[in-house]
XYZ file of C-alpha atoms in Angstrom:
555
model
C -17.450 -222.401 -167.285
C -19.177 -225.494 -168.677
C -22.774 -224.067 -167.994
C -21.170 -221.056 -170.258
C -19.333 -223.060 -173.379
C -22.495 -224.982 -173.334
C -24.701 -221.855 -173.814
C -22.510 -220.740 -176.276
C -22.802 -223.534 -178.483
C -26.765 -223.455 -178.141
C -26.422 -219.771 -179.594
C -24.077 -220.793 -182.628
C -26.612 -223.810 -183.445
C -29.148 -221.360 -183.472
C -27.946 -218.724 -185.468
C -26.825 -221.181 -187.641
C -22.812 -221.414 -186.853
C -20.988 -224.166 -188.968
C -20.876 -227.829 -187.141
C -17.571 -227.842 -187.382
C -16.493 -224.714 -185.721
C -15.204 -225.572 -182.052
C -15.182 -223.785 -178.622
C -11.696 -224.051 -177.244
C -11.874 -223.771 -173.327
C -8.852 -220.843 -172.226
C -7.865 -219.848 -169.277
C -10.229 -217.234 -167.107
C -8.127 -214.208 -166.171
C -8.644 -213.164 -163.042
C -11.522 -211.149 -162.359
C -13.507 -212.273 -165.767
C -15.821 -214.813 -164.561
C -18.891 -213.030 -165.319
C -17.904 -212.351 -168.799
C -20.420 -214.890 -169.913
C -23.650 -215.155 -166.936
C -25.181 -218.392 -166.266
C -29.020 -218.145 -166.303
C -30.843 -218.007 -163.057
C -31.959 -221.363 -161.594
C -35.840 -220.722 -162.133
C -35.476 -219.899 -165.780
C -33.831 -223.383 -166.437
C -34.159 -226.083 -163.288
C -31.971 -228.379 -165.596
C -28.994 -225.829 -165.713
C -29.486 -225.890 -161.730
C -29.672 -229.510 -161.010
C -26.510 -230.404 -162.934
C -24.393 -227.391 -163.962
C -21.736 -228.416 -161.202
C -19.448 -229.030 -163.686
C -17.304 -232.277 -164.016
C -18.621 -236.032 -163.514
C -22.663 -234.860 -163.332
C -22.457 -232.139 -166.513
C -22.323 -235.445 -168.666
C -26.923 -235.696 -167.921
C -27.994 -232.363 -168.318
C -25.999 -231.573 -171.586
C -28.832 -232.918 -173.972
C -31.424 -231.185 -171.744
C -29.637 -227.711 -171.430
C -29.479 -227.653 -175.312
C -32.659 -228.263 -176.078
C -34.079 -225.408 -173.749
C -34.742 -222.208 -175.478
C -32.774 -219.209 -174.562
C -34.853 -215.946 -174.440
C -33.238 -213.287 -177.560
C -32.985 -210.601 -174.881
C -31.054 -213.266 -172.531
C -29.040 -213.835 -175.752
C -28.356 -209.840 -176.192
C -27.666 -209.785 -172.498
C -24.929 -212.592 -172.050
C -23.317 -211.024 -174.880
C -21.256 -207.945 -174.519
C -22.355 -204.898 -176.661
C -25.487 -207.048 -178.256
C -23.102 -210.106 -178.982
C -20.541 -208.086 -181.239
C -17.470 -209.362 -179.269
C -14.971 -208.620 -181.415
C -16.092 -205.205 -181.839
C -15.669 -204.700 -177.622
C -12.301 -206.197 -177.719
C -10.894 -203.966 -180.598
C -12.249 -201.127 -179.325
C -10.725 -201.552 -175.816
C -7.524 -202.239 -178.141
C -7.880 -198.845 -180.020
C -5.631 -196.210 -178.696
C -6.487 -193.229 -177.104
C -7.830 -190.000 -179.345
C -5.580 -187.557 -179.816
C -5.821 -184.457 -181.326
C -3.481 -181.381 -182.269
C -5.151 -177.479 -181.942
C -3.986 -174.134 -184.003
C -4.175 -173.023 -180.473
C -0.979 -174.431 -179.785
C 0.927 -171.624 -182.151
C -0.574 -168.807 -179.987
C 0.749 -170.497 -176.671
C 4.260 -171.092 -178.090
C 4.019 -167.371 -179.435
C 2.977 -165.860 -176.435
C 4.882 -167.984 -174.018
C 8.513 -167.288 -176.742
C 8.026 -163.639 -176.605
C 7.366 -163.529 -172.377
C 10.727 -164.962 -172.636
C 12.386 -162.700 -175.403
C 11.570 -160.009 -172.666
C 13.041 -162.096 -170.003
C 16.521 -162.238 -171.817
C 16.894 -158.900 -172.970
C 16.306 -157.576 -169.440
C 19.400 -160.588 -168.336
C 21.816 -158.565 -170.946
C 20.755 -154.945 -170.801
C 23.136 -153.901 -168.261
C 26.203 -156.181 -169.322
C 26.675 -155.394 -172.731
C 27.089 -151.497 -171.772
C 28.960 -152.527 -168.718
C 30.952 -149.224 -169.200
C 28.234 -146.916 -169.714
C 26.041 -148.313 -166.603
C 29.912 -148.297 -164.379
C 30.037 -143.876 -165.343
C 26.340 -143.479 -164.710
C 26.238 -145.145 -161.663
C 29.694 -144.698 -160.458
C 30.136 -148.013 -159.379
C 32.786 -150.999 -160.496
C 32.629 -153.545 -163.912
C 32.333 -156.405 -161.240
C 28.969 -154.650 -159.688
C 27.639 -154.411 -163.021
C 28.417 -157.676 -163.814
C 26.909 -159.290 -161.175
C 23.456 -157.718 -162.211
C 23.555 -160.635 -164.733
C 25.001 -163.203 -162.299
C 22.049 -162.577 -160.056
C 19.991 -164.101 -162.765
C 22.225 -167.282 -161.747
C 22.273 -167.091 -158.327
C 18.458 -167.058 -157.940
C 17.632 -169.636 -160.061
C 19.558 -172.464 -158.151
C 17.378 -171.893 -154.764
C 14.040 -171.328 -156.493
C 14.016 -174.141 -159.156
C 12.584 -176.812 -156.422
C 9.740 -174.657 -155.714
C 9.313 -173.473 -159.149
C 8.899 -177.021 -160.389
C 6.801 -178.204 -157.695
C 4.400 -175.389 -158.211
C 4.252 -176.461 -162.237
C 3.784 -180.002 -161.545
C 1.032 -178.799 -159.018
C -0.719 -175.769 -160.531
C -0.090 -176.402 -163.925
C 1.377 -174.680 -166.685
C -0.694 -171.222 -166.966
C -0.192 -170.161 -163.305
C 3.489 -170.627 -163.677
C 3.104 -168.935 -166.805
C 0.949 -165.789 -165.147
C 3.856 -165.598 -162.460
C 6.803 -165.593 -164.857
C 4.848 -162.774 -166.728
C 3.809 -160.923 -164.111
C 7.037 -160.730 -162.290
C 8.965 -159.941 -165.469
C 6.713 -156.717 -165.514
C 6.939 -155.474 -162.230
C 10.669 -155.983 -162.183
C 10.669 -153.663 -165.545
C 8.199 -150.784 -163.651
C 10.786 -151.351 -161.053
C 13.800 -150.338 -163.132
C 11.944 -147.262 -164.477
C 12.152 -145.647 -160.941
C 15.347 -146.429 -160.753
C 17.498 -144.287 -163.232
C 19.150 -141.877 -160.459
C 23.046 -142.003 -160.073
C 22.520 -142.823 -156.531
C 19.696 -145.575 -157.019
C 22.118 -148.506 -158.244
C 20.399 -150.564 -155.132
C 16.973 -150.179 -156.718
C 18.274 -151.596 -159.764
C 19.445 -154.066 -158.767
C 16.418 -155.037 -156.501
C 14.674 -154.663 -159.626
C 16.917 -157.036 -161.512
C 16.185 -159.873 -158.761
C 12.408 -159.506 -159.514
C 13.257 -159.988 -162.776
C 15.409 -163.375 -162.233
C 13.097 -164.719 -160.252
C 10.505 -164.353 -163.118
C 12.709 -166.588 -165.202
C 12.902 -169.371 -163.077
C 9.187 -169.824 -163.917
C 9.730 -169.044 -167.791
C 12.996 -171.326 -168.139
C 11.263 -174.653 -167.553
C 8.594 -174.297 -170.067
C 9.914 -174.814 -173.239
C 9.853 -178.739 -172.890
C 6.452 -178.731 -171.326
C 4.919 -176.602 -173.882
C 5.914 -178.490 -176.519
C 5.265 -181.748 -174.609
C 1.677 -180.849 -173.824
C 0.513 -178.849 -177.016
C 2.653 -180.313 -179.685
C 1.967 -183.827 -181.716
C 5.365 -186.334 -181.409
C 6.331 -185.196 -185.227
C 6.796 -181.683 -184.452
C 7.892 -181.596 -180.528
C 11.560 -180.632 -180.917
C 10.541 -178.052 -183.465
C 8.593 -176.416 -180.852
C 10.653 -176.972 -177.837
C 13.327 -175.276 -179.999
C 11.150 -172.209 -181.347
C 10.272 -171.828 -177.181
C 14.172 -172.034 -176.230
C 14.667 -169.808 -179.098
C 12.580 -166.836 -178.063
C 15.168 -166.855 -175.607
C 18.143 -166.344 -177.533
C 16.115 -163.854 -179.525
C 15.672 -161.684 -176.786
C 19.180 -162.191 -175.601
C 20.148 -161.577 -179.555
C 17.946 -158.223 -178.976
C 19.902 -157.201 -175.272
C 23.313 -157.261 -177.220
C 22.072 -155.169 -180.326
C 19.407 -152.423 -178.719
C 21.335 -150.797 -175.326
C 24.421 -150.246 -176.968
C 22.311 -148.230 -180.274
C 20.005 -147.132 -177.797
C 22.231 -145.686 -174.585
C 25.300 -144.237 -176.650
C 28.453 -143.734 -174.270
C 27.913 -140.020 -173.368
C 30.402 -139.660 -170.666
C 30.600 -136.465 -170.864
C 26.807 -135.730 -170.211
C 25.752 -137.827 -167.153
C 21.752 -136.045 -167.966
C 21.559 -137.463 -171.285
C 22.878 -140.523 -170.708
C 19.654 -140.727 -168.061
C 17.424 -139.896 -170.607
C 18.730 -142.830 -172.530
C 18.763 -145.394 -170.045
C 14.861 -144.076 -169.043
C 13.846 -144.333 -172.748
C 14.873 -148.034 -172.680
C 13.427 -149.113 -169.535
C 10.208 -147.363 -170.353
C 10.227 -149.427 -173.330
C 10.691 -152.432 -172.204
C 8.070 -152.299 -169.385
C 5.642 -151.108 -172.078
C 6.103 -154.404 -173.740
C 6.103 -156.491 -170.661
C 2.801 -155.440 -169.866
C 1.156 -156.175 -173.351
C 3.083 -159.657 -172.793
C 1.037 -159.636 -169.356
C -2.079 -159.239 -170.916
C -1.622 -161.895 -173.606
C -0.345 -164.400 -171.389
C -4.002 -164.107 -169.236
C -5.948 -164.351 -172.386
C -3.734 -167.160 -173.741
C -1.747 -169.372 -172.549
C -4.153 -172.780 -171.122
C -2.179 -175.443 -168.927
C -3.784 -178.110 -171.557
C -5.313 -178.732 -174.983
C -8.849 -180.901 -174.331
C -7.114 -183.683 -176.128
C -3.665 -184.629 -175.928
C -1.743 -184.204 -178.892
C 0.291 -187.571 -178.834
C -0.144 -191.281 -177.523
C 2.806 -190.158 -174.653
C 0.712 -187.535 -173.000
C -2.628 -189.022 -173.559
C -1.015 -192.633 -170.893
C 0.083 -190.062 -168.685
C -2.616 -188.622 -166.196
C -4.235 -185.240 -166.410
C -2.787 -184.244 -163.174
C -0.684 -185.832 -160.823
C -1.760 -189.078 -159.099
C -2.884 -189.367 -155.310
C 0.351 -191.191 -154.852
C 2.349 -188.757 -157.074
C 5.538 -187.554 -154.537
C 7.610 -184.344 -156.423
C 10.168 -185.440 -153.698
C 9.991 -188.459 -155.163
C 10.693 -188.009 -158.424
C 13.516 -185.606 -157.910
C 15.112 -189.007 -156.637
C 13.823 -190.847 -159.642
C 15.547 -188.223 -161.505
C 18.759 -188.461 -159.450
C 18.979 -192.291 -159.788
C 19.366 -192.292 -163.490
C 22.948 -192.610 -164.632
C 22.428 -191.425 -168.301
C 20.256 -187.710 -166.516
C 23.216 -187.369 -164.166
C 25.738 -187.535 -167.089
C 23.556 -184.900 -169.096
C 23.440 -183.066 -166.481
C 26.881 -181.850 -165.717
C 27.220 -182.064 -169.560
C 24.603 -179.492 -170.015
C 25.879 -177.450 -167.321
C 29.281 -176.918 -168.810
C 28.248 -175.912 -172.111
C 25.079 -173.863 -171.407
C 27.234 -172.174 -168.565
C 29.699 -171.449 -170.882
C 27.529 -169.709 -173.173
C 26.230 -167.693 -169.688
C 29.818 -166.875 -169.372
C 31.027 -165.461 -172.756
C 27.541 -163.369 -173.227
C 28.080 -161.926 -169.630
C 32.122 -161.071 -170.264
C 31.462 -160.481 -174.330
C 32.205 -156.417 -173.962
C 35.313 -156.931 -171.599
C 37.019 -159.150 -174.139
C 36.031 -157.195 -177.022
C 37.173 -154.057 -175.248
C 40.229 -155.441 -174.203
C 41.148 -156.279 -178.144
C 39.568 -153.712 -179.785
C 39.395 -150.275 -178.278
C 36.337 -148.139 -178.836
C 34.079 -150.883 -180.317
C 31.275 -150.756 -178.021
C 28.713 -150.991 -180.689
C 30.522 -153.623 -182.716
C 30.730 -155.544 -178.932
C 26.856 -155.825 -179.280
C 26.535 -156.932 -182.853
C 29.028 -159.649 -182.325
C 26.556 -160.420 -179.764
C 23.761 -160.281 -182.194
C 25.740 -162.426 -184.263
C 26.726 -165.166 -181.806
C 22.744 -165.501 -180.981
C 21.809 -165.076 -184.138
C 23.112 -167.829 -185.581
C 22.337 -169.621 -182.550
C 18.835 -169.272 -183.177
C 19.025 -171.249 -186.708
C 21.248 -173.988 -185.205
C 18.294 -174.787 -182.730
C 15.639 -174.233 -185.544
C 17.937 -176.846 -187.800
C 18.173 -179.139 -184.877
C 14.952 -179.390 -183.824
C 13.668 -180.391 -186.998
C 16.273 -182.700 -187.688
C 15.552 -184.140 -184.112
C 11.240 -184.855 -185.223
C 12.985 -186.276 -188.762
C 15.532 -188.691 -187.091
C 15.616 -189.169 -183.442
C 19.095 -189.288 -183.205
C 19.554 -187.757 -179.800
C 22.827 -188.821 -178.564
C 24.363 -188.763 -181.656
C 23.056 -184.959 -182.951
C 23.997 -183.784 -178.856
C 27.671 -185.664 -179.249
C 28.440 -184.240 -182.829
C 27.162 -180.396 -181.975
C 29.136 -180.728 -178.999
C 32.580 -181.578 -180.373
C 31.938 -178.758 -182.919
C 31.127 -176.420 -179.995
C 34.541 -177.211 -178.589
C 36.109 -176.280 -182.106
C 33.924 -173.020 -182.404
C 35.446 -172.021 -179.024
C 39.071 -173.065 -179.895
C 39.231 -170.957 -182.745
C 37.389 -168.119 -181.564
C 39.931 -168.460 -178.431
C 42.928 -168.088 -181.231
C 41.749 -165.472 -183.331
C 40.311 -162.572 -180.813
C 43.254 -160.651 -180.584
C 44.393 -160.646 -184.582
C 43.205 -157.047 -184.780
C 40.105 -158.060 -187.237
C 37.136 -157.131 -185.937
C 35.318 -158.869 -189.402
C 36.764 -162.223 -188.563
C 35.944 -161.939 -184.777
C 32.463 -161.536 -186.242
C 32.766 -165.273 -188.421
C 34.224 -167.210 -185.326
C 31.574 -166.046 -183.242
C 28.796 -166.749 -185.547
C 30.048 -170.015 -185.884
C 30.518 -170.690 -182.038
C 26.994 -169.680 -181.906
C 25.564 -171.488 -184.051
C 26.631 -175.018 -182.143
C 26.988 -173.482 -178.877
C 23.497 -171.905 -178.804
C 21.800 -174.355 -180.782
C 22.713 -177.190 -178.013
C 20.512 -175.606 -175.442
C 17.505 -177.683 -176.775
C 19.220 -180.782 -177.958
C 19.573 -180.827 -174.227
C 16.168 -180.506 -172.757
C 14.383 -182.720 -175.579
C 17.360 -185.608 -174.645
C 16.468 -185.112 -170.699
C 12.450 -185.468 -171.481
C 13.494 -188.545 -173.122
C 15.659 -190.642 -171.163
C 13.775 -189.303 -167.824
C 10.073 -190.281 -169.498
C 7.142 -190.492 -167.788
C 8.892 -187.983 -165.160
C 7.459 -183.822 -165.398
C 9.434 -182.447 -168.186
C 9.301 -179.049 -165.878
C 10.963 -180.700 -163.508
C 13.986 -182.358 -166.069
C 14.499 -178.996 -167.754
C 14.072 -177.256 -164.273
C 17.250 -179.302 -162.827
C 18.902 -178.956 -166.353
C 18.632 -174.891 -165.956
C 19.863 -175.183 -162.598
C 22.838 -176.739 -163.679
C 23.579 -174.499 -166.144
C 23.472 -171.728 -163.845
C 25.708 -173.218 -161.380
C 28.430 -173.768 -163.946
C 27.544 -170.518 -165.730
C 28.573 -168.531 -161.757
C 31.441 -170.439 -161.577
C 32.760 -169.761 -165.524
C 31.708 -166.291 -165.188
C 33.640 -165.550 -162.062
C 36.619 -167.363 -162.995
C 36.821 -166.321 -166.350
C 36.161 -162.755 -165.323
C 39.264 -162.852 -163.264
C 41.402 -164.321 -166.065
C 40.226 -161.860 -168.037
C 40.534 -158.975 -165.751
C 44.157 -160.262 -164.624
C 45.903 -161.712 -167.288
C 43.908 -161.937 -170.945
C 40.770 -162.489 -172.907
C 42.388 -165.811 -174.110
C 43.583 -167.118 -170.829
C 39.888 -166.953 -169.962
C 38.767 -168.999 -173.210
C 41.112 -171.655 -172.754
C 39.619 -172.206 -169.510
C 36.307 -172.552 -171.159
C 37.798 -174.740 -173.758
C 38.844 -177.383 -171.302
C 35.864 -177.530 -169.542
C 34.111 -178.266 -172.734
C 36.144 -180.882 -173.678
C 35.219 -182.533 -170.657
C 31.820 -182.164 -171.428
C 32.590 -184.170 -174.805
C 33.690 -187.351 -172.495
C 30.570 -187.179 -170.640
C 28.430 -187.005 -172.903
C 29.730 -189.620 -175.070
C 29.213 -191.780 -171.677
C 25.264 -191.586 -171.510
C 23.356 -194.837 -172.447
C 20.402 -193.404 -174.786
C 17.085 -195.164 -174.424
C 14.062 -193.034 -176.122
C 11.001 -193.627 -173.568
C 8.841 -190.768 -174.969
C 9.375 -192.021 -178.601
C 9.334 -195.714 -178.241
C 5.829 -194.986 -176.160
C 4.230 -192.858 -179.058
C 5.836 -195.459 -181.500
C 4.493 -198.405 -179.269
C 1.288 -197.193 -179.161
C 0.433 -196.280 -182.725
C 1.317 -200.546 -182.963
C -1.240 -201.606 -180.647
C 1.501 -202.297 -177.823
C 1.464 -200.124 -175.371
C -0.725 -201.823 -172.423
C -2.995 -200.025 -169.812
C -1.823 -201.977 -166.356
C -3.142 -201.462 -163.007
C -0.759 -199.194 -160.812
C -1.424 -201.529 -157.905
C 0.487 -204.980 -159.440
C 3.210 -205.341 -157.999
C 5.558 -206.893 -160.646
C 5.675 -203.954 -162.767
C 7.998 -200.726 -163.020
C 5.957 -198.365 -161.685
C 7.653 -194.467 -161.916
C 6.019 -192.120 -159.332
C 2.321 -192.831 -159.892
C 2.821 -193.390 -163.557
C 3.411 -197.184 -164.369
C 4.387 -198.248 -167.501
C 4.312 -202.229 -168.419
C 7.054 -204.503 -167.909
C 6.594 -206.004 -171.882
C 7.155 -202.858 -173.211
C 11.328 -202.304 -173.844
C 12.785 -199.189 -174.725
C 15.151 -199.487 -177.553
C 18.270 -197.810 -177.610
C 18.886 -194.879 -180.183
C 20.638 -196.080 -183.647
C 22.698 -194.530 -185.932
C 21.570 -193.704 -189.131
């Protein structure tokens, strides 16, 4: 090091550096000793014979400073032709990021692959009478060609993560699309009175499809979308979703009129609408190869551009399903997610019994309350999601949509049976609007209190959750319904919500993904070597200990 100060202050002389500035010896990190070389021995025999360092550098000072250094020795002890400063801010400069008008065709493509998706969940429910006389078969068959979308999402969801964590985001996408379309080809073979098995084979192609589509939403917007404009997009992807569940409770009911009386037409009906929706399924097929990439060639924000492009040699999905598992505030969210999405899965499967039971004759006004409920579900998640990017308030906007959920559900509960059909239509509206509009308060709060984990994997265990609850509530509530009353099987939703209140008023918020995106645009995020062991490494991803995540405030 002496040998190296000393050279250093030969080069300041020469270039004409003030006599006053002084070289302050620091500490060498480890691993930096060649920062500055020491010239080879035969190039200056003084430096040699005395550049030990301590008691003997006193004799060769004089003589090393009066040798002249070489200007392309100069350029080459100097990093980057001497600019120093220049190096150092550079390696201090955060990542490039980068957003692409690409990103609207993937969230297009990707929302209406899942608008299919729904309507093909709802078809059969919200005609539950018309599909029972065609097919000759009970309300509870019928209605378990929706729970089936349930039941095969809770055993798939480990593989279905694992394979988007591994093959990325467009071959999960290709599956989800191509299954949804063979399960729709399937259905139009199917419309015989004595082919009820073939529909519903054709229905569990088409839940398995979704347990590839469900996940996406928070990935898509994680990978494509800047950190201003993330919720917005992870809300526009959940809310193709409730569009095309909007669409199932509005189209069968115009398009399959209850023709009891003439088993042929009624066929004709039912073909016309699977025909259609297979047509579209395929188009949706066809865009998603064209489409949909797994990754923009930058990343759009400082979070995704620490992470790694794919997962690291050490990376263990087993792993960080027990990373996932381990954190309090996830657990908390989700059984609170659970409840309420599988409440919504509940009253959209059960939405004709209940109306049916109230209101006789009403099939058609069963599926515009339907369309009414998701309707205005789709602006509460529009209105959240941008309220989300603007504030970051993610306990507080889940807590407060939540308690108005449970008072959307209360008076809905209260008011079904008042024999008015136009107020049935306000209550639900406004139960959808919270209700609905929670689904992607929940999977933007899992990404962030479960950052750097796979967001596929977060909203994957989120989904299954919901499905889960949303068997149980349907079943249960079904029976209520069947054996007592419409409102018997509300109140039992309404306690489970409340519930769901205390839970989630329980989780500790800390925003990883945010305080990373804020912490880098300040110069503090810091690249550390996965190897060291004192810092808090997270599944091949390691973050540094200096950085601390601050807790959500209130506004």
């Amino acid at each position: 090091m002496v040998a190296g100060e000393l050279v250093q202050e030969h080069l300041r002389r020469d270039t004409g550096a003030p006599d006053d500035v002084t070289v302050h010896k620091t500490p060498e990190p480890h691993g930096a000793a060649a920062a500055v070389p020491v010239p080879p021995a035969e190039l200056y025999p003084d430096l040699a014979r005395g550049g030990g360092g301590g008691r003997g550098s006193s004799d060769f000072d004089a003589r090393a400073l009066e040798q002249e250094i070489p200007p392309d020795e100069r350029e080459a002890m100097l990093p980057k032709g001497g600019d120093a400063e220049e190096a150092a801010a550079a390696e201090r400069k955060p990542p490039e990021t980068r957003l692409f008008p690409l990103r609207f065709a993937v969230l297009a493509v990707f929302s209406l692959s899942s608008l299919v998706n729904a309507f093909q969940w709802i078809q059969y429910s919200i005609i539950t009478n018309v599909f029972t006389r065609y097919y000759g078969v009970s309300s509870d068959q019928v209605d378990w060609l929706s729970i089936v979308y349930m039941v095969a999402y809770v055993p798939l969801i480990f593989p279905a993560t694992w394979l988007l964590d591994r093959g990325g985001l467009r071959l999960t996408a290709l599956l989800g699309a191509g299954l949804n379309c063979a399960g729709a080809w399937m259905k139009c073979t199917s419309v015989s009175p004595g082919l009820f098995g073939l529909t519903v084979t054709a229905q569990v192609v088409c839940s398995v499809a979704q347990v590839f589509i469900l996940g996406l939403p928070s990935r898509i917007a994680s990978v494509w979308f800047g950190p201003k404009e993330v919720s917005t997009a992870c809300a526009t992807a959940v809310l193709g979703n409730q569009l095309g569940t909007a669409i199932g409770f509005l189209l069968p009911p115009v398009l399959v009129p209850n023709t009891a009386d003439d088993i042929d037409l009624m066929g004709h009906n039912i073909s016309i609408m699977f025909y259609g929706t297979a047509t579209v399924s395929t188009a949706l097929f066809i865009l998603t190869v064209i489409v949909i990439k797994d990754r923009p060639p930058l990343p759009p924000s400082q979070a995704q551009a620490v992470l790694p492009d794919s997962p690291p040699e050490d990376y263990s999905y087993k792993q960080s399903i027990i990373n996932l598992f381990r954190n309090k505030a996830f657990i908390l969210l989700l059984v609170s997610y659970g409840i309420m999405t599988g409440s919504f899965y509940s009253v959209s499967t059960l939405l004709n019994q209940m109306i049916m039971a109230c209101y006789e004759h009403q099939e058609l006004n069963a599926g515009r309350i339907g369309l009414t409920l998701v309707v205005a579900g789709m602006v509460g998640s529009i209105i959240c999601g941008l309220w989300l990017d603007y504030t970051k308030t993610y306990k507080m906007t889940t807590l407060v949509v939540y308690i108005l959920s449970f008072l959307g559900m209360v008076v809905f509960t209260f008011t079904l049976d008042l024999d008015n059909i136009y107020l049935v239509f306000f209550t639900a509206g406004v139960l959808g609007f919270f209700m609905t509009g929670y689904l992607p308060l929940g999977f933007e709060f899992g990404v962030e209190i479960t950052y750097p984990e796979s967001e596929g994997t977060s909203s994957g265990l989120l989904n299954a959750f919901a499905q889960i609850f949303g068997i149980i509530f349907t079943l249960v509530q079904g029976k209520l319904t069947t054996h007592y009353n419409p409102q018997a099987g509300n109140l039992f939703l309404c306690a489970w919500i409340f519930l769901g209140i205390l839970l989630t008023a329980l989780i500790k918020s800390e925003l990883k993904r945010h305080n990373v995106n804020i912490g880098a645009n300040s110069n503090h995020l810091e690249a550390v070597p996965s190897e060291c062991p004192s810092e808090n490494k997270t599944n091949g991803v390691t973050l540094a200990p200096s950085f601390s995540f601050s807790h959500e405030t209130s506004l």
